[in-house]
Amino acid sequence: MDWQVVIANFPLLMSGLAKSVQLTLVSIVFSLPLGCLIAIGRLSHRRWLRGACTAFVNVLRSNPLILILFWFYFLVPLITGRNVNDLTSIIVAFIVFFAAYFTEIVRSGIQSVGAKQIQAGLSSGLTYTQTMRHIILPQAIRAMLPALITQCIVVFQGTTVVYIIGYSELLHTAVSIAERTVRPVELYVTVAAIYFVVCYGFSRVARYFEKEAV
Amino acid sequence: MRYEFDWGLLWREPYFGWIVEGILTTFHLALLAWVLALFLGILIGVLRVTNSRLLRAIGATYVEIFRNIPLIVQLFLWLYVVPQMLPRDFSFWWNRLDHVPYWTAMIGISFYTSARLAEQIRSAVRAIPPGQFKAGLSTGLTQVQVYRYVIVPYALRIIIPALTSEFLTVFKNTALALTIGVIEITATTRRIEAWSFRGIEAYTVASLTYIATAIMVVLFMSWLERRYQIPGLIKRDESRL
């Protein structure tokens, strides 16, 4: 064992962690609103809209993230017609993929508020959008907060997948240091510990909100 | 978007053979990992609801460790770190086995899944009214017997929907085995794309495999749920489907 390697490369690992966190935040910031829109679509009374949104969610949820990443890695340059950098494809894939999961959380949150509140909102003269915006969503968001935080941890853990494409987030950084220094044991143990600390910390936060909600 | 499709490619060798092999690998990897995960998950889940504080702490530590480290990192730990920790003779024997990445992936995926299953089992056991447990004990069953004949059969029925989604998660997680060199269906289609530049055709095969399996599993599990349901025990939440 030679932990000197880890200490010497710790700043590098931390910059990898920063990239993982950035990717996580960008994915969440875009996929959560997208998920909200699709969730409202799934609950719409227009059958075609409901069908399209349901199909979107089910197709994405039955595929592994890594395959979705390959899809977008191949498709994004083809659709846009020019070479885009790796990060763009990765971000698009993450937003689309996790939007499907956020949709399901938001939908069950909205359903937990109940249809009567929608009727009450509509009959007091609010439009459907206003009812959603001022009555349903504020309550639903409170109900789904623990699940949302847990899902954010899942997104963070999911960022390890982009290692395969070669984007230098935490895991990829660790792998390249391990290959350079031939010290895989120390580095993988360290990386596992870093992921554990971050994920465990946030799961405590989720637990706190779960108790608050009850 | 300019792209010429060539679906016939998928039926030509060597691609067709690769696809069959990839699908089979995905399936038996998922099933083997699932069986082991179920066994471990039930064990840990039961530990988490016993009366012994020590056993509960062991169960909780296990769950937190395996849940909070990403699966790919766990696979790396199993592949590179664990063999170094084991006795020399054992790690020699292990490294000489055929398909070491495959067995590593199987072990890694099942430990990861078992922690998630343990949580599902714990909440299922909690959903059982405590009166059932007391009734079991007072009819003269031992604690182990109460679990074996009352609690577990009861809990298994409650967690069928959760088991369905966990199985599909295992199935999808087998794709991550490609990071340690297992050529399952996602890795196969990646390879076809690299050889032929036909990404859309190749990835369609993989996606359809996952989607078709998801549909079949969901149909089978909802049949199972109806077949073994205890009348009045579970109110199916129709609005969720």
Short mmCIF file of C-alpha atoms in Angstrom, two decimals:
data_model
loop_
_atom_site.label_atom_id
_atom_site.label_comp_id
_atom_site.label_asym_id
_atom_site.label_seq_id
_atom_site.Cartn_x
_atom_site.Cartn_y
_atom_site.Cartn_z
CA MET A 1 0.00 0.00 0.00
CA ASP A 2 1.25 3.45 -0.88
CA TRP A 3 -1.21 6.17 -0.04
CA GLN A 4 1.31 8.81 -1.07
CA VAL A 5 -0.06 8.44 -4.61
CA VAL A 6 -3.51 9.42 -3.46
CA ILE A 7 -2.26 12.43 -1.49
CA ALA A 8 -0.14 13.63 -4.41
CA ASN A 9 -3.05 13.35 -6.83
CA PHE A 10 -5.80 14.53 -4.52
CA PRO A 11 -6.23 17.97 -6.19
CA LEU A 12 -6.65 16.17 -9.53
CA LEU A 13 -9.30 13.89 -8.03
CA MET A 14 -11.10 16.90 -6.58
CA SER A 15 -11.21 18.61 -9.97
CA GLY A 16 -12.68 15.37 -11.33
CA LEU A 17 -15.28 15.47 -8.57
CA ALA A 18 -16.07 19.07 -9.50
CA LYS A 19 -16.77 17.96 -13.08
CA SER A 20 -19.01 15.14 -11.87
CA VAL A 21 -20.94 17.59 -9.71
CA GLN A 22 -21.23 20.08 -12.58
CA LEU A 23 -22.58 17.42 -14.91
CA THR A 24 -25.03 16.34 -12.20
CA LEU A 25 -26.26 19.90 -11.63
CA VAL A 26 -26.63 20.74 -15.33
CA SER A 27 -28.56 17.49 -15.88
CA ILE A 28 -30.88 18.17 -12.97
CA VAL A 29 -31.47 21.84 -13.82
CA PHE A 30 -32.70 20.92 -17.30
CA SER A 31 -34.26 17.50 -16.79
CA LEU A 32 -36.38 18.43 -13.78
CA PRO A 33 -38.41 21.15 -15.61
CA LEU A 34 -38.62 18.88 -18.66
CA GLY A 35 -39.84 16.11 -16.37
CA CYS A 36 -42.49 18.43 -14.93
CA LEU A 37 -43.78 19.26 -18.41
CA ILE A 38 -43.91 15.62 -19.46
CA ALA A 39 -45.60 14.68 -16.19
CA ILE A 40 -48.34 17.21 -16.88
CA GLY A 41 -48.56 15.75 -20.39
CA ARG A 42 -48.96 12.26 -18.92
CA LEU A 43 -51.90 13.48 -16.87
CA SER A 44 -53.49 15.37 -19.75
CA HIS A 45 -56.98 14.50 -20.95
CA ARG A 46 -55.76 14.65 -24.57
CA ARG A 47 -55.18 11.04 -25.44
CA TRP A 48 -52.43 11.57 -28.03
CA LEU A 49 -50.43 13.75 -25.66
CA ARG A 50 -50.83 11.28 -22.81
CA GLY A 51 -49.84 8.41 -25.11
CA ALA A 52 -46.78 10.19 -26.45
CA CYS A 53 -45.55 11.15 -22.98
CA THR A 54 -46.17 7.66 -21.59
CA ALA A 55 -44.29 6.09 -24.50
CA PHE A 56 -41.37 8.47 -23.97
CA VAL A 57 -41.13 7.59 -20.29
CA ASN A 58 -41.49 3.84 -20.76
CA VAL A 59 -38.97 3.59 -23.60
CA LEU A 60 -36.32 5.56 -21.73
CA ARG A 61 -36.92 3.81 -18.44
CA SER A 62 -36.54 0.37 -19.94
CA ASN A 63 -33.16 1.17 -21.47
CA PRO A 64 -29.84 1.39 -19.60
CA LEU A 65 -28.28 4.84 -19.31
CA ILE A 66 -25.13 3.68 -21.03
CA LEU A 67 -27.09 2.64 -24.13
CA ILE A 68 -28.93 5.98 -24.22
CA LEU A 69 -25.51 7.62 -24.02
CA PHE A 70 -24.31 5.61 -27.03
CA TRP A 71 -27.48 6.53 -28.91
CA PHE A 72 -27.01 10.24 -28.41
CA TYR A 73 -23.30 10.03 -28.95
CA PHE A 74 -24.10 8.66 -32.39
CA LEU A 75 -27.26 10.64 -33.15
CA VAL A 76 -26.48 14.17 -32.02
CA PRO A 77 -23.73 14.79 -34.62
CA LEU A 78 -25.90 13.08 -37.26
CA ILE A 79 -28.95 15.23 -36.54
CA THR A 80 -27.14 18.52 -36.15
CA GLY A 81 -25.02 17.68 -39.18
CA ARG A 82 -21.73 18.72 -37.66
CA ASN A 83 -19.25 17.51 -35.11
CA VAL A 84 -20.20 18.51 -31.61
CA ASN A 85 -17.96 18.02 -28.64
CA ASP A 86 -18.42 14.98 -26.40
CA LEU A 87 -19.80 16.98 -23.53
CA THR A 88 -22.78 18.22 -25.56
CA SER A 89 -23.86 14.68 -26.45
CA ILE A 90 -23.37 13.56 -22.87
CA ILE A 91 -25.45 16.41 -21.46
CA VAL A 92 -28.27 15.91 -23.97
CA ALA A 93 -28.36 12.18 -23.18
CA PHE A 94 -28.43 12.82 -19.43
CA ILE A 95 -31.18 15.44 -19.69
CA VAL A 96 -33.43 13.23 -21.82
CA PHE A 97 -32.76 10.07 -19.80
CA PHE A 98 -33.28 11.53 -16.35
CA ALA A 99 -36.28 13.60 -17.47
CA ALA A 100 -38.11 10.27 -17.77
CA TYR A 101 -37.34 9.41 -14.15
CA PHE A 102 -38.23 12.90 -12.90
CA THR A 103 -41.51 12.62 -14.83
CA GLU A 104 -42.53 9.59 -12.80
CA ILE A 105 -41.65 11.24 -9.50
CA VAL A 106 -43.49 14.46 -10.38
CA ARG A 107 -46.50 12.54 -11.69
CA SER A 108 -46.92 10.53 -8.50
CA GLY A 109 -46.40 13.75 -6.54
CA ILE A 110 -49.16 15.48 -8.49
CA GLN A 111 -51.44 12.48 -8.12
CA SER A 112 -50.88 12.48 -4.38
CA VAL A 113 -52.42 15.97 -4.20
CA GLY A 114 -55.61 14.67 -5.71
CA ALA A 115 -58.06 15.58 -8.43
CA LYS A 116 -60.40 17.44 -6.12
CA GLN A 117 -57.92 20.26 -5.68
CA ILE A 118 -57.72 20.69 -9.45
CA GLN A 119 -61.50 20.86 -9.66
CA ALA A 120 -61.57 23.36 -6.80
CA GLY A 121 -58.94 25.49 -8.50
CA LEU A 122 -60.74 25.43 -11.83
CA SER A 123 -64.12 26.22 -10.31
CA SER A 124 -62.70 29.25 -8.47
CA GLY A 125 -61.93 30.69 -11.90
CA LEU A 126 -58.25 29.88 -12.27
CA THR A 127 -57.05 28.53 -15.60
CA TYR A 128 -55.57 25.03 -15.75
CA THR A 129 -52.04 26.47 -15.90
CA GLN A 130 -52.71 28.74 -12.93
CA THR A 131 -54.15 25.86 -10.93
CA MET A 132 -51.07 23.79 -11.62
CA ARG A 133 -48.69 26.66 -10.94
CA HIS A 134 -50.25 28.03 -7.73
CA ILE A 135 -52.08 25.11 -6.14
CA ILE A 136 -50.98 21.69 -7.29
CA LEU A 137 -47.25 22.02 -7.87
CA PRO A 138 -46.34 23.74 -4.56
CA GLN A 139 -48.00 20.92 -2.63
CA ALA A 140 -46.73 18.19 -4.95
CA ILE A 141 -43.16 19.43 -4.71
CA ARG A 142 -43.27 19.16 -0.93
CA ALA A 143 -44.59 15.60 -1.15
CA MET A 144 -42.01 14.48 -3.66
CA LEU A 145 -38.96 16.19 -2.15
CA PRO A 146 -37.40 13.03 -0.62
CA ALA A 147 -37.80 11.10 -3.88
CA LEU A 148 -36.34 14.03 -5.82
CA ILE A 149 -33.25 14.17 -3.63
CA THR A 150 -32.80 10.42 -3.92
CA GLN A 151 -33.08 10.77 -7.69
CA CYS A 152 -30.40 13.50 -7.64
CA ILE A 153 -28.11 10.98 -5.93
CA VAL A 154 -28.92 8.52 -8.71
CA VAL A 155 -27.98 11.17 -11.30
CA PHE A 156 -24.70 11.76 -9.48
CA GLN A 157 -23.96 8.04 -9.42
CA GLY A 158 -24.98 7.89 -13.07
CA THR A 159 -22.25 10.32 -14.07
CA THR A 160 -19.75 7.49 -13.59
CA VAL A 161 -21.12 6.04 -16.84
CA VAL A 162 -19.54 8.82 -18.95
CA TYR A 163 -16.17 7.42 -17.97
CA ILE A 164 -16.62 5.06 -20.92
CA ILE A 165 -16.67 7.97 -23.36
CA GLY A 166 -13.58 9.47 -21.83
CA TYR A 167 -14.95 12.60 -20.22
CA SER A 168 -12.64 13.34 -17.30
CA GLU A 169 -15.05 13.24 -14.39
CA LEU A 170 -14.06 11.69 -11.07
CA LEU A 171 -13.99 8.04 -12.10
CA HIS A 172 -12.17 8.66 -15.37
CA THR A 173 -9.61 10.82 -13.56
CA ALA A 174 -9.03 8.04 -11.04
CA VAL A 175 -8.69 5.40 -13.75
CA SER A 176 -6.09 7.41 -15.62
CA ILE A 177 -4.11 8.10 -12.45
CA ALA A 178 -4.33 4.40 -11.57
CA GLU A 179 -2.99 3.44 -15.00
CA ARG A 180 -0.21 5.99 -14.84
CA THR A 181 0.98 5.11 -11.34
CA VAL A 182 0.03 1.39 -11.38
CA ARG A 183 -1.71 1.85 -8.03
CA PRO A 184 -5.28 0.68 -8.76
CA VAL A 185 -6.05 -0.51 -5.22
CA GLU A 186 -5.38 2.81 -3.51
CA LEU A 187 -7.14 4.88 -6.14
CA TYR A 188 -10.28 2.79 -6.49
CA VAL A 189 -10.67 2.58 -2.72
CA THR A 190 -10.29 6.37 -2.50
CA VAL A 191 -12.79 7.00 -5.28
CA ALA A 192 -15.27 4.61 -3.68
CA ALA A 193 -14.85 6.49 -0.41
CA ILE A 194 -15.43 9.87 -2.09
CA TYR A 195 -18.61 8.65 -3.79
CA PHE A 196 -19.75 7.08 -0.54
CA VAL A 197 -19.29 10.27 1.46
CA VAL A 198 -21.18 12.42 -1.05
CA CYS A 199 -24.03 9.97 -1.63
CA TYR A 200 -24.41 9.02 2.01
CA GLY A 201 -24.45 12.68 3.03
CA PHE A 202 -27.22 13.50 0.59
CA SER A 203 -29.20 10.39 1.50
CA ARG A 204 -29.23 11.73 5.08
CA VAL A 205 -30.70 14.98 3.75
CA ALA A 206 -33.38 12.99 1.91
CA ARG A 207 -34.10 11.06 5.12
CA TYR A 208 -34.53 14.37 6.97
CA PHE A 209 -37.13 15.64 4.51
CA GLU A 210 -38.88 12.29 4.61
CA LYS A 211 -39.37 12.69 8.36
CA GLU A 212 -40.41 16.31 7.92
CA ALA A 213 -43.08 15.35 5.42
CA VAL A 214 -44.77 12.83 7.69
CA MET B 1 -30.02 14.21 -41.58
CA ARG B 2 -28.35 12.04 -44.18
CA TYR B 3 -28.18 8.40 -43.25
CA GLU B 4 -28.65 5.31 -45.37
CA PHE B 5 -30.26 2.49 -43.52
CA ASP B 6 -29.08 -1.08 -43.99
CA TRP B 7 -31.15 -3.28 -41.73
CA GLY B 8 -30.02 -6.39 -43.62
CA LEU B 9 -26.67 -5.93 -41.97
CA LEU B 10 -28.04 -7.38 -38.76
CA TRP B 11 -28.68 -10.75 -40.39
CA ARG B 12 -25.25 -11.02 -41.92
CA GLU B 13 -22.30 -12.71 -40.30
CA PRO B 14 -20.43 -12.00 -38.17
CA TYR B 15 -22.94 -9.50 -36.78
CA PHE B 16 -25.83 -11.92 -36.40
CA GLY B 17 -23.76 -14.35 -34.37
CA TRP B 18 -22.52 -11.55 -32.16
CA ILE B 19 -26.04 -10.32 -31.50
CA VAL B 20 -27.30 -13.76 -30.48
CA GLU B 21 -24.33 -14.23 -28.19
CA GLY B 22 -24.73 -10.75 -26.70
CA ILE B 23 -28.41 -11.23 -25.95
CA LEU B 24 -27.74 -14.60 -24.34
CA THR B 25 -24.95 -13.16 -22.20
CA THR B 26 -27.20 -10.33 -21.02
CA PHE B 27 -29.90 -12.82 -20.10
CA HIS B 28 -27.87 -15.35 -18.16
CA LEU B 29 -25.81 -12.68 -16.44
CA ALA B 30 -29.00 -10.95 -15.32
CA LEU B 31 -30.64 -14.17 -14.16
CA LEU B 32 -27.62 -15.49 -12.24
CA ALA B 33 -27.04 -12.11 -10.59
CA TRP B 34 -30.73 -11.93 -9.75
CA VAL B 35 -30.81 -15.31 -8.02
CA LEU B 36 -27.78 -14.48 -5.87
CA ALA B 37 -29.11 -10.97 -5.16
CA LEU B 38 -32.45 -12.35 -4.05
CA PHE B 39 -30.76 -14.77 -1.66
CA LEU B 40 -28.46 -12.11 -0.18
CA GLY B 41 -31.18 -9.47 -0.16
CA ILE B 42 -33.61 -11.61 1.81
CA LEU B 43 -30.84 -12.47 4.29
CA ILE B 44 -29.86 -8.82 4.83
CA GLY B 45 -33.46 -7.63 4.78
CA VAL B 46 -34.30 -10.05 7.59
CA LEU B 47 -31.19 -8.96 9.54
CA ARG B 48 -32.52 -5.41 9.39
CA VAL B 49 -35.78 -6.31 11.13
CA THR B 50 -34.52 -8.65 13.88
CA ASN B 51 -34.55 -7.76 17.55
CA SER B 52 -30.78 -7.84 17.89
CA ARG B 53 -29.31 -4.37 17.69
CA LEU B 54 -25.97 -5.77 16.49
CA LEU B 55 -27.54 -7.65 13.57
CA ARG B 56 -29.59 -4.60 12.61
CA ALA B 57 -26.44 -2.47 12.61
CA ILE B 58 -24.64 -5.01 10.41
CA GLY B 59 -27.56 -5.01 7.99
CA ALA B 60 -27.74 -1.22 7.91
CA THR B 61 -24.00 -0.85 7.29
CA TYR B 62 -24.15 -3.37 4.46
CA VAL B 63 -27.04 -1.54 2.81
CA GLU B 64 -25.46 1.91 3.13
CA ILE B 65 -22.12 0.76 1.73
CA PHE B 66 -23.52 -1.02 -1.30
CA ARG B 67 -26.16 1.61 -2.06
CA ASN B 68 -23.96 4.67 -1.88
CA ILE B 69 -21.11 3.59 -4.14
CA PRO B 70 -21.88 3.68 -7.88
CA LEU B 71 -22.12 0.23 -9.45
CA ILE B 72 -19.25 0.81 -11.90
CA VAL B 73 -16.94 1.74 -9.03
CA GLN B 74 -18.05 -1.39 -7.20
CA LEU B 75 -17.27 -3.49 -10.27
CA PHE B 76 -13.78 -1.96 -10.34
CA LEU B 77 -13.35 -2.77 -6.65
CA TRP B 78 -14.37 -6.39 -7.23
CA LEU B 79 -12.09 -6.69 -10.24
CA TYR B 80 -8.95 -4.91 -9.05
CA VAL B 81 -9.06 -4.56 -5.28
CA VAL B 82 -10.79 -7.60 -3.77
CA PRO B 83 -8.51 -10.26 -5.38
CA GLN B 84 -5.51 -8.48 -3.81
CA MET B 85 -7.06 -8.71 -0.36
CA LEU B 86 -7.67 -12.45 -0.58
CA PRO B 87 -5.18 -15.23 0.30
CA ARG B 88 -2.57 -15.68 -2.41
CA ASP B 89 -3.66 -19.22 -3.33
CA PHE B 90 -7.24 -18.18 -3.78
CA SER B 91 -6.43 -15.21 -5.97
CA PHE B 92 -4.20 -17.40 -8.16
CA TRP B 93 -7.05 -19.84 -8.58
CA TRP B 94 -9.50 -17.00 -9.23
CA ASN B 95 -7.35 -15.31 -11.87
CA ARG B 96 -6.89 -18.56 -13.74
CA LEU B 97 -10.61 -19.09 -14.15
CA ASP B 98 -12.16 -18.49 -17.55
CA HIS B 99 -14.33 -15.41 -17.91
CA VAL B 100 -13.15 -13.65 -14.75
CA PRO B 101 -14.88 -10.36 -15.80
CA TYR B 102 -18.15 -12.24 -16.22
CA TRP B 103 -18.06 -13.74 -12.72
CA THR B 104 -16.87 -10.44 -11.30
CA ALA B 105 -19.80 -8.65 -12.91
CA MET B 106 -22.19 -11.27 -11.59
CA ILE B 107 -20.91 -10.89 -8.03
CA GLY B 108 -20.77 -7.10 -8.23
CA ILE B 109 -24.27 -6.68 -9.64
CA SER B 110 -25.77 -9.09 -7.13
CA PHE B 111 -24.22 -7.43 -4.08
CA TYR B 112 -25.31 -4.02 -5.33
CA THR B 113 -28.83 -5.26 -6.02
CA SER B 114 -29.06 -7.18 -2.74
CA ALA B 115 -28.72 -3.92 -0.79
CA ARG B 116 -31.62 -2.39 -2.72
CA LEU B 117 -33.66 -5.57 -2.30
CA ALA B 118 -32.94 -5.63 1.42
CA GLU B 119 -34.51 -2.18 1.72
CA GLN B 120 -37.58 -3.27 -0.22
CA ILE B 121 -37.88 -6.35 1.97
CA ARG B 122 -37.50 -4.32 5.13
CA SER B 123 -40.30 -1.97 4.15
CA ALA B 124 -42.46 -4.92 3.11
CA VAL B 125 -41.92 -6.60 6.49
CA ARG B 126 -42.76 -3.32 8.20
CA ALA B 127 -46.01 -3.19 6.25
CA ILE B 128 -47.08 -6.42 7.93
CA PRO B 129 -49.23 -5.78 10.99
CA PRO B 130 -47.22 -6.64 14.14
CA GLY B 131 -50.16 -8.68 15.37
CA GLN B 132 -49.26 -11.36 12.81
CA PHE B 133 -45.88 -11.80 14.42
CA LYS B 134 -47.29 -12.04 17.91
CA ALA B 135 -49.98 -14.44 16.76
CA GLY B 136 -47.29 -16.65 15.23
CA LEU B 137 -45.25 -16.67 18.41
CA SER B 138 -48.24 -17.38 20.61
CA THR B 139 -49.22 -20.43 18.55
CA GLY B 140 -45.89 -21.89 19.63
CA LEU B 141 -43.75 -21.21 16.55
CA THR B 142 -40.16 -20.17 17.18
CA GLN B 143 -38.97 -16.81 15.89
CA VAL B 144 -37.30 -18.48 12.91
CA GLN B 145 -40.46 -20.41 12.15
CA VAL B 146 -42.57 -17.27 12.30
CA TYR B 147 -40.33 -15.70 9.69
CA ARG B 148 -40.23 -18.84 7.57
CA TYR B 149 -43.96 -19.61 7.56
CA VAL B 150 -45.71 -16.30 8.24
CA ILE B 151 -43.70 -13.17 7.63
CA VAL B 152 -41.67 -14.08 4.55
CA PRO B 153 -44.52 -15.60 2.47
CA TYR B 154 -46.60 -12.57 3.39
CA ALA B 155 -43.84 -10.07 2.59
CA LEU B 156 -43.01 -11.74 -0.73
CA ARG B 157 -46.51 -11.02 -1.96
CA ILE B 158 -46.39 -7.40 -0.88
CA ILE B 159 -43.12 -6.72 -2.67
CA ILE B 160 -43.98 -8.21 -6.06
CA PRO B 161 -44.28 -4.77 -7.74
CA ALA B 162 -40.98 -3.67 -6.20
CA LEU B 163 -39.37 -6.95 -7.26
CA THR B 164 -40.52 -6.33 -10.82
CA SER B 165 -38.79 -3.00 -11.04
CA GLU B 166 -35.69 -4.30 -9.25
CA PHE B 167 -35.40 -7.16 -11.72
CA LEU B 168 -35.62 -4.74 -14.61
CA THR B 169 -32.94 -2.64 -12.91
CA VAL B 170 -30.67 -5.68 -12.70
CA PHE B 171 -31.35 -6.37 -16.33
CA LYS B 172 -30.37 -2.82 -17.30
CA ASN B 173 -27.40 -2.82 -14.94
CA THR B 174 -25.85 -5.76 -16.77
CA ALA B 175 -24.99 -3.17 -19.45
CA LEU B 176 -22.48 -1.68 -17.03
CA ALA B 177 -20.57 -4.97 -17.11
CA LEU B 178 -19.16 -3.77 -20.43
CA THR B 179 -16.93 -1.40 -18.46
CA ILE B 180 -15.00 -4.40 -17.14
CA GLY B 181 -14.98 -6.21 -20.47
CA VAL B 182 -18.10 -8.37 -20.56
CA ILE B 183 -19.47 -8.47 -24.11
CA GLU B 184 -23.20 -8.36 -23.46
CA ILE B 185 -25.76 -6.88 -25.83
CA THR B 186 -24.90 -3.19 -25.35
CA ALA B 187 -21.18 -3.87 -25.79
CA THR B 188 -22.00 -6.00 -28.83
CA THR B 189 -23.95 -3.27 -30.55
CA ARG B 190 -21.23 -0.77 -29.71
CA ARG B 191 -18.82 -3.14 -31.43
CA ILE B 192 -21.06 -3.47 -34.48
CA GLU B 193 -21.26 0.30 -34.70
CA ALA B 194 -17.48 0.57 -34.54
CA TRP B 195 -17.08 -2.03 -37.31
CA SER B 196 -19.81 -0.90 -39.67
CA PHE B 197 -20.68 2.69 -38.68
CA ARG B 198 -24.32 1.57 -38.55
CA GLY B 199 -25.17 2.97 -35.15
CA ILE B 200 -28.92 3.29 -35.57
CA GLU B 201 -29.43 -0.31 -36.69
CA ALA B 202 -27.11 -1.68 -34.02
CA TYR B 203 -28.48 0.30 -31.09
CA THR B 204 -32.03 -0.48 -32.18
CA VAL B 205 -31.33 -4.18 -31.58
CA ALA B 206 -30.12 -3.48 -28.05
CA SER B 207 -32.97 -1.11 -27.24
CA LEU B 208 -35.58 -3.54 -28.54
CA THR B 209 -34.05 -6.30 -26.42
CA TYR B 210 -34.43 -4.20 -23.28
CA ILE B 211 -37.91 -2.94 -24.16
CA ALA B 212 -39.23 -6.39 -25.09
CA THR B 213 -37.86 -7.88 -21.89
CA ALA B 214 -39.39 -5.10 -19.81
CA ILE B 215 -42.80 -5.72 -21.38
CA MET B 216 -42.58 -9.48 -20.85
CA VAL B 217 -41.43 -9.17 -17.24
CA VAL B 218 -44.14 -6.64 -16.37
CA LEU B 219 -46.83 -8.87 -17.90
CA PHE B 220 -45.50 -11.98 -16.14
CA MET B 221 -45.20 -10.29 -12.77
CA SER B 222 -48.69 -8.83 -12.88
CA TRP B 223 -49.98 -12.31 -13.70
CA LEU B 224 -48.00 -13.66 -10.74
CA GLU B 225 -49.39 -10.95 -8.51
CA ARG B 226 -52.96 -11.87 -9.40
CA ARG B 227 -52.27 -15.61 -9.16
CA TYR B 228 -50.88 -15.53 -5.62
CA GLN B 229 -52.69 -12.60 -4.14
CA ILE B 230 -54.27 -12.99 -0.72
CA PRO B 231 -57.79 -11.61 -1.07
CA GLY B 232 -58.11 -8.26 0.68
CA LEU B 233 -54.41 -7.97 1.45
CA ILE B 234 -53.22 -5.78 -1.38
CA LYS B 235 -55.29 -3.07 -2.91
CA ARG B 236 -53.80 -2.61 -6.32
CA ASP B 237 -53.24 1.03 -7.05
CA GLU B 238 -54.85 1.20 -10.48
CA SER B 239 -54.01 4.85 -11.03
CA ARG B 240 -50.29 4.03 -11.13
CA LEU B 241 -50.47 1.96 -14.28
#
